[in-house]
Coordinates of C-alpha atoms and ligand atoms in Angstrom, one line a residue:
X1 CA -178.8 129.0 -31.6
X2 CA -182.5 129.1 -30.7
X3 CA -185.0 128.5 -33.5
X4 CA -188.6 129.5 -33.6
X5 CA -190.9 126.9 -35.1
X6 CA -194.7 127.0 -35.5
X7 CA -196.2 123.8 -34.3
X8 CA -199.5 122.5 -35.7
X9 CA -200.2 119.5 -33.6
X10 CA -203.2 118.5 -35.8
X11 CA -206.2 116.3 -35.1
X12 CA -206.7 112.8 -33.9
X13 CA -203.3 111.3 -33.1
X14 CA -201.5 114.5 -34.1
X15 CA -201.0 115.9 -30.6
X16 CA -199.6 112.5 -29.3
X17 CA -197.1 112.2 -32.1
X18 CA -196.2 115.9 -31.9
X19 CA -195.4 115.6 -28.2
X20 CA -193.2 112.6 -28.8
X21 CA -191.2 114.5 -31.5
X22 CA -190.8 117.5 -29.3
X23 CA -189.4 115.4 -26.5
X24 CA -186.9 113.7 -28.8
X25 CA -185.7 117.1 -30.2
X26 CA -185.3 118.5 -26.7
X27 CA -183.3 115.4 -25.7
X28 CA -180.9 115.9 -28.6
X29 CA -180.2 119.4 -27.4
X30 CA -181.6 121.6 -30.2
X31 CA -183.1 124.7 -28.7
X32 CA -186.5 125.3 -30.3
X33 CA -189.1 127.8 -29.1
X34 CA -192.3 126.1 -30.3
X35 CA -195.2 128.3 -31.2
X36 CA -198.3 126.0 -31.1
X37 CA -201.4 126.9 -33.0
X38 CA -204.8 126.7 -31.4
X39 CA -206.4 123.3 -31.5
X40 CA -208.9 123.0 -34.3
X41 CA -211.7 121.7 -32.0
X42 CA -211.4 124.7 -29.8
X43 CA -211.4 127.1 -32.8
X44 CA -214.5 125.4 -34.2
X45 CA -216.3 125.8 -30.8
X46 CA -215.5 129.6 -31.1
X47 CA -216.7 129.6 -34.7
X48 CA -213.2 130.5 -36.1
X49 CA -212.1 128.8 -39.3
X50 CA -208.5 127.3 -38.9
X51 CA -207.2 129.0 -42.0
X52 CA -208.4 132.4 -40.7
X53 CA -207.0 131.9 -37.2
X54 CA -203.7 133.6 -37.9
X55 CA -201.9 130.3 -38.7
X56 CA -200.7 131.6 -42.2
X57 CA -199.2 134.7 -40.7
X58 CA -197.7 132.8 -37.8
X59 CA -195.8 130.4 -40.2
X60 CA -194.8 133.4 -42.4
X61 CA -193.2 134.9 -39.3
X62 CA -191.2 131.9 -38.0
X63 CA -190.6 130.6 -41.6
X64 CA -190.8 127.0 -40.4
X65 CA -193.6 124.8 -39.2
X66 CA -193.9 121.2 -38.1
X67 CA -197.4 119.8 -38.8
X68 CA -199.4 116.8 -37.6
X69 CA -202.3 115.4 -39.7
X70 CA -205.5 117.4 -40.1
X71 CA -208.9 115.8 -40.9
X72 CA -210.5 116.7 -44.2
X73 CA -214.0 115.8 -45.2
X74 CA -214.7 113.7 -48.4
X75 CA -217.1 115.1 -51.1
X76 CA -218.6 117.8 -48.9
X77 CA -217.1 120.2 -46.3
X78 CA -214.5 122.9 -46.5
X79 CA -211.5 122.6 -48.7
X80 CA -208.4 120.8 -47.4
X81 CA -206.3 122.8 -44.9
X82 CA -203.2 121.0 -46.2
X83 CA -203.8 122.2 -49.7
X84 CA -204.9 125.7 -48.4
X85 CA -201.6 126.2 -46.5
X86 CA -199.5 125.1 -49.4
X87 CA -201.3 127.6 -51.6
X88 CA -201.4 130.5 -49.1
X89 CA -197.6 130.2 -48.4
X90 CA -196.7 129.2 -52.0
X91 CA -195.0 126.0 -50.8
X92 CA -194.4 124.9 -54.4
X93 CA -192.1 121.9 -53.8
X94 CA -193.2 118.7 -52.1
X95 CA -190.2 116.6 -51.2
X96 CA -190.8 113.0 -50.4
X97 CA -187.8 110.8 -49.7
X98 CA -188.6 107.1 -49.7
X99 CA -186.1 104.7 -48.3
X100 CA -186.1 101.3 -46.5
X101 CA -186.0 101.4 -42.8
X102 CA -184.3 98.2 -41.6
X103 CA -186.6 96.3 -39.3
X104 CA -189.8 97.3 -41.2
X105 CA -191.2 94.6 -43.3
X106 CA -191.4 95.6 -47.0
X107 CA -191.6 94.0 -50.4
X108 CA -188.3 95.5 -51.6
X109 CA -184.9 96.3 -50.2
X110 CA -182.4 99.0 -51.2
X111 CA -185.1 101.4 -52.3
X112 CA -183.7 104.9 -52.1
X113 CA -185.5 107.6 -54.1
X114 CA -186.8 111.1 -53.8
X115 CA -190.1 112.2 -55.4
X116 CA -190.4 116.0 -56.1
X117 CA -194.0 117.0 -56.6
X118 CA -195.2 120.4 -57.9
X119 CA -197.5 121.5 -55.1
X120 CA -199.5 124.6 -56.3
X121 CA -201.4 123.9 -59.5
X122 CA -202.7 121.1 -61.7
X123 CA -206.1 119.6 -60.8
X124 CA -205.5 120.8 -57.2
X125 CA -206.2 124.4 -58.3
X126 CA -209.7 123.5 -57.1
X127 CA -211.4 125.1 -60.0
X128 CA -214.5 122.9 -60.4
X129 CA -217.9 123.9 -61.5
X130 CA -221.2 122.4 -62.7
X131 CA -221.6 123.0 -66.4
X132 CA -225.2 121.8 -66.4
X133 CA -226.8 119.4 -63.8
X134 CA -225.0 116.0 -64.1
X135 CA -221.9 117.5 -65.8
X136 CA -219.0 119.0 -63.9
X137 CA -215.7 120.4 -65.1
X138 CA -212.5 120.4 -63.2
X139 CA -209.6 122.5 -64.6
X140 CA -206.1 121.2 -64.8
X141 CA -203.9 124.3 -64.7
X142 CA -200.2 123.9 -65.8
X143 CA -198.0 127.0 -66.2
X144 CA -194.6 127.3 -67.6
X145 CA -193.6 129.4 -64.6
X146 CA -194.5 126.7 -62.0
X147 CA -193.2 123.9 -64.1
X148 CA -189.8 125.6 -64.6
X149 CA -189.6 126.5 -61.0
X150 CA -190.2 122.9 -59.8
X151 CA -187.8 121.6 -62.4
X152 CA -185.1 123.9 -61.2
X153 CA -185.8 122.9 -57.6
X154 CA -185.4 119.2 -58.5
X155 CA -182.1 119.6 -60.4
X156 CA -180.7 121.8 -57.7
X157 CA -181.8 119.2 -55.1
X158 CA -180.1 116.5 -57.2
X159 CA -176.8 118.4 -57.2
X160 CA -176.9 119.3 -53.5
X161 CA -177.7 115.7 -52.4
X162 CA -175.5 114.0 -55.0
X163 CA -178.4 112.3 -56.9
X164 CA -177.6 111.3 -60.5
X165 CA -180.8 110.7 -62.4
X166 CA -184.2 112.4 -62.7
X167 CA -187.3 110.9 -64.3
X168 CA -189.9 113.4 -65.5
X169 CA -193.3 111.7 -65.2
X170 CA -196.2 112.6 -67.5
X171 CA -199.1 111.7 -69.7
X172 CA -198.2 114.0 -72.5
X173 CA -199.2 111.4 -75.1
X174 CA -202.9 112.2 -74.1
X175 CA -202.7 115.6 -72.4
X176 CA -200.4 117.0 -75.1
X177 CA -200.8 120.6 -74.1
X178 CA -200.8 120.5 -70.3
X179 CA -198.4 117.7 -69.6
X180 CA -196.7 118.7 -72.7
X181 CA -195.9 122.1 -71.2
X182 CA -194.7 120.5 -68.0
X183 CA -192.3 118.3 -70.1
X184 CA -191.0 121.0 -72.3
X185 CA -190.3 123.2 -69.3
X186 CA -188.3 120.5 -67.6
X187 CA -186.4 119.8 -70.8
X188 CA -185.2 123.4 -71.0
X189 CA -184.0 123.3 -67.4
X190 CA -182.4 119.9 -67.9
X191 CA -180.0 121.3 -70.5
X192 CA -178.4 123.5 -67.8
X193 CA -177.6 120.4 -65.7
X194 CA -175.5 118.0 -68.0
X195 CA -174.2 116.3 -64.9
X196 CA -177.7 115.0 -64.0
X197 CA -179.2 112.3 -66.3
X198 CA -182.7 113.2 -67.4
X199 CA -185.3 110.7 -68.6
X200 CA -189.0 110.6 -69.2
X201 CA -191.7 108.0 -68.5
X202 CA -195.4 107.9 -69.0
X203 CA -197.2 107.7 -65.7
X204 CA -198.9 104.3 -66.2
X205 CA -195.6 102.7 -67.2
X206 CA -193.8 104.6 -64.4
X207 CA -196.2 103.0 -61.8
X208 CA -195.7 99.5 -63.2
X209 CA -191.9 100.0 -63.1
X210 CA -192.3 101.3 -59.6
X211 CA -193.9 98.1 -58.3
X212 CA -191.7 95.8 -60.4
X213 CA -188.3 97.4 -59.8
X214 CA -188.3 100.5 -57.6
X215 CA -184.5 100.5 -57.1
X216 CA -184.1 101.8 -60.7
X217 CA -185.4 105.2 -59.6
X218 CA -183.2 107.9 -58.1
X219 CA -185.5 111.0 -58.4
X220 CA -188.9 111.5 -59.9
X221 CA -190.3 114.9 -60.9
X222 CA -194.1 115.1 -61.1
X223 CA -197.1 117.3 -61.4
X224 CA -199.4 117.7 -58.4
X225 CA -201.9 114.8 -58.9
X226 CA -199.4 112.2 -60.2
X227 CA -197.0 113.2 -57.5
X228 CA -199.6 112.8 -54.8
X229 CA -200.5 109.3 -56.0
X230 CA -197.0 108.0 -56.9
X231 CA -195.4 109.2 -53.6
X232 CA -197.9 107.2 -51.6
X233 CA -197.4 104.2 -53.9
X234 CA -193.6 104.5 -53.4
X235 CA -194.2 104.8 -49.6
X236 CA -196.1 101.5 -49.7
X237 CA -193.1 99.7 -51.1
X238 CA -191.0 100.4 -48.0
X239 CA -193.7 99.9 -45.3
X240 CA -196.3 102.7 -45.8
X241 CA -197.0 106.2 -44.8
X242 CA -196.0 105.6 -41.2
X243 CA -192.3 105.4 -42.1
X244 CA -191.7 108.1 -44.7
X245 CA -191.2 111.9 -44.3
X246 CA -192.5 114.9 -46.2
X247 CA -191.5 118.5 -46.7
X248 CA -193.3 121.3 -48.4
X249 CA -190.8 124.0 -49.4
X250 CA -191.3 127.6 -50.7
X251 CA -188.8 130.4 -51.3
X252 CA -188.8 131.6 -47.6
X253 CA -191.1 129.2 -45.8
X254 CA -191.2 125.4 -45.2
X255 CA -193.7 123.1 -43.6
X256 CA -192.6 119.6 -42.5
X257 CA -195.4 117.2 -42.0
X258 CA -196.5 113.6 -41.4
X259 CA -198.2 112.3 -44.5
X260 CA -200.4 109.8 -42.7
X261 CA -203.9 110.8 -41.5
X262 CA -205.4 111.5 -38.1
X263 CA -205.9 107.7 -37.4
X264 CA -209.3 108.3 -35.6
X265 CA -209.4 104.5 -34.8
X266 CA -206.5 104.8 -32.4
X267 CA -206.5 108.4 -31.4
X268 CA -206.2 109.1 -27.6
X269 CA -204.9 105.5 -26.9
X270 CA -201.2 106.4 -26.6
X271 CA -200.3 103.8 -29.2
X272 CA -199.7 106.0 -32.3
X273 CA -196.4 105.7 -34.1
X274 CA -194.5 109.0 -34.2
X275 CA -191.9 107.8 -36.7
X276 CA -193.3 109.7 -39.8
X277 CA -193.5 113.0 -38.0
X278 CA -190.0 112.4 -36.5
X279 CA -188.6 111.7 -39.9
X280 CA -190.1 114.9 -41.2
X281 CA -188.6 116.7 -38.1
X282 CA -185.2 115.3 -39.1
X283 CA -185.6 117.0 -42.5
X284 CA -186.7 120.1 -40.6
X285 CA -183.5 120.1 -38.5
X286 CA -181.4 119.8 -41.7
X287 CA -183.3 122.8 -43.1
X288 CA -182.5 124.7 -39.8
X289 CA -178.8 123.9 -40.3
X290 CA -178.9 121.4 -37.4
X291 CA -177.6 118.5 -39.6
X292 CA -175.5 117.0 -36.7
X293 CA -178.5 116.7 -34.4
X294 CA -180.6 115.4 -37.3
X295 CA -178.0 112.7 -37.9
X296 CA -178.0 111.7 -34.2
X297 CA -181.8 111.3 -34.2
X298 CA -181.8 109.3 -37.4
X299 CA -179.1 107.0 -36.1
X300 CA -181.1 106.4 -32.9
X301 CA -184.3 105.8 -34.9
X302 CA -182.6 103.3 -37.1
X303 CA -181.1 101.5 -34.2
X304 CA -184.4 101.2 -32.4
X305 CA -185.9 99.7 -35.5
X306 CA -183.0 97.3 -36.1
X307 CA -183.3 96.1 -32.5
X308 CA -187.1 95.8 -32.9
X309 CA -187.8 95.6 -29.2
X310 CA -189.7 98.9 -28.7
X311 CA -191.7 99.2 -31.8
X312 CA -195.4 100.3 -32.0
X313 CA -198.2 98.0 -33.0
X314 CA -198.6 99.2 -36.6
X315 CA -195.1 98.0 -37.4
X316 CA -195.4 94.7 -35.5
X317 CA -194.4 95.6 -32.0
X318 CA -196.4 96.2 -28.8
X319 CA -194.8 99.4 -27.4
X320 CA -196.8 102.5 -26.6
X321 CA -195.9 105.9 -28.1
X322 CA -194.1 106.8 -24.9
X323 CA -192.1 103.5 -24.7
X324 CA -191.0 104.0 -28.3
X325 CA -190.1 107.6 -27.7
X326 CA -188.2 106.7 -24.5
X327 CA -186.3 104.1 -26.5
X328 CA -185.2 106.6 -29.2
X329 CA -184.1 109.0 -26.5
X330 CA -182.1 106.3 -24.6
X331 CA -180.5 105.3 -27.9
X332 CA -179.2 108.8 -28.9
X333 CA -175.4 108.6 -29.2
X334 CA -175.3 105.0 -28.2
Ligands
LIG401 P1 -205.1 107.4 -41.7 O1 -203.7 107.6 -42.2 O2 -205.6 108.4 -40.6 O3 -205.4 105.9 -41.1 C1 -205.2 104.8 -41.9 C2 -204.8 103.6 -41.0 O4 -203.4 103.8 -40.6 C3 -205.6 103.5 -39.7 O5 -205.7 102.2 -39.4 C4 -204.6 104.2 -38.7 O6 -204.8 103.7 -37.4 C5 -203.3 103.9 -39.2 N1 -202.3 104.9 -38.9 C6 -202.1 106.1 -39.5 N2 -201.1 106.8 -38.9 C7 -200.7 106.0 -37.9 C8 -199.6 106.2 -36.9 N3 -198.9 107.3 -36.9 N4 -199.4 105.2 -36.0 C9 -200.2 104.1 -36.1 N5 -201.1 103.9 -37.0 C10 -201.4 104.8 -37.9 O7 -206.0 107.6 -43.0 P2 -207.6 107.8 -43.1 O8 -208.3 107.0 -42.1 O9 -207.9 107.6 -44.5 O10 -207.9 109.3 -42.8 C11 -208.3 109.8 -41.5 C12 -208.4 111.3 -41.6 O11 -207.1 111.9 -41.8 C13 -209.2 111.9 -42.7 O12 -210.0 113.0 -42.1 C14 -208.2 112.4 -43.7 O13 -208.7 113.6 -44.4 C15 -207.1 112.8 -42.8 N6 -205.8 112.8 -43.5 C16 -204.9 113.9 -43.3 C17 -203.7 113.9 -43.9 C18 -202.8 115.1 -43.6 O14 -203.1 115.9 -42.8 N7 -201.6 115.1 -44.1 C19 -203.3 112.8 -44.8 C20 -204.2 111.8 -44.9 C21 -205.4 111.8 -44.3

């Protein structure tokens, strides 16, 4: 079967890692008709804003996108495109599997957890205003509808992927109404899934537990901001953002993306590591019902890491992006 996928190569190292992933998917024999979006630099030269360049409609049509990193300004500048796309397409569930990759140095072994983050509301609603000069207000929006929806997604995910335990993460001891509503919504859903153990932890304790003993976690269910922070913390325990995937899932549309940034310091040098985007592409292939091909790529990737001869600089090797990509392709089915 031929799939149509929107490709957002992204900024900085984005085009380099996207090309590597496309080559590997082609080599494994999955037929994809890529629909690349226009480069951001080119759009800016033409005075077109990326979010208004037809990208949302393009993704809605194909239903699936693979996305490289996009640069976002800090403090000033337009809102984040990443957040904009999630909102525009109602990609309410962010799925972040975190697992050791043999061959990558990390503080812990046997980490294997999945963080599910609510993606559409909380402080990311972007509702900020100046009350009077020197005083700003940022609104934390939590709704029963979104909390129930993400809870149901998490419990269904647990059943589908044979996970046994979910921790709901909160600060409802302080934010009794907002985080309180998140928790009560999860509790209601949890009663429908007696086969999945449900526990709760306050976010500060959950972070401490995460760095002391991450193997105790199976799945974590979080609001937007806590999920953003804790998923990067978890990634750090297994080697960082370069070796973990991410998926943003909605009812009919999904975007699979690398969670690292545009790496401006190494962009254009041909030394970027495509592993994170490749891992996200593996999740994408499973979503497209190409689980066998996904498994073959995953097997090759793990083997290349285990052998350790063709790794990029960020993970201790000296291979270029192309050498690493060639090694994965050579290793398919070996
Ligand atoms: P960054 O992730 O781009 O870079 C941090 C460090 O990690 C740099 O030393 C970089 O060389 C290295 N690195 C990152 N990805 C790598 C890869 N695939 N291979 C080898 N080395 C890699 O984070 P930074 O510098 O904070 O952000 C740069 C830009 O990226 C900003 O404009 C930021 O807004 C954007 N960004 C975009 C994200 C997204 O689109 N999902 C996520 C995070 C940042």
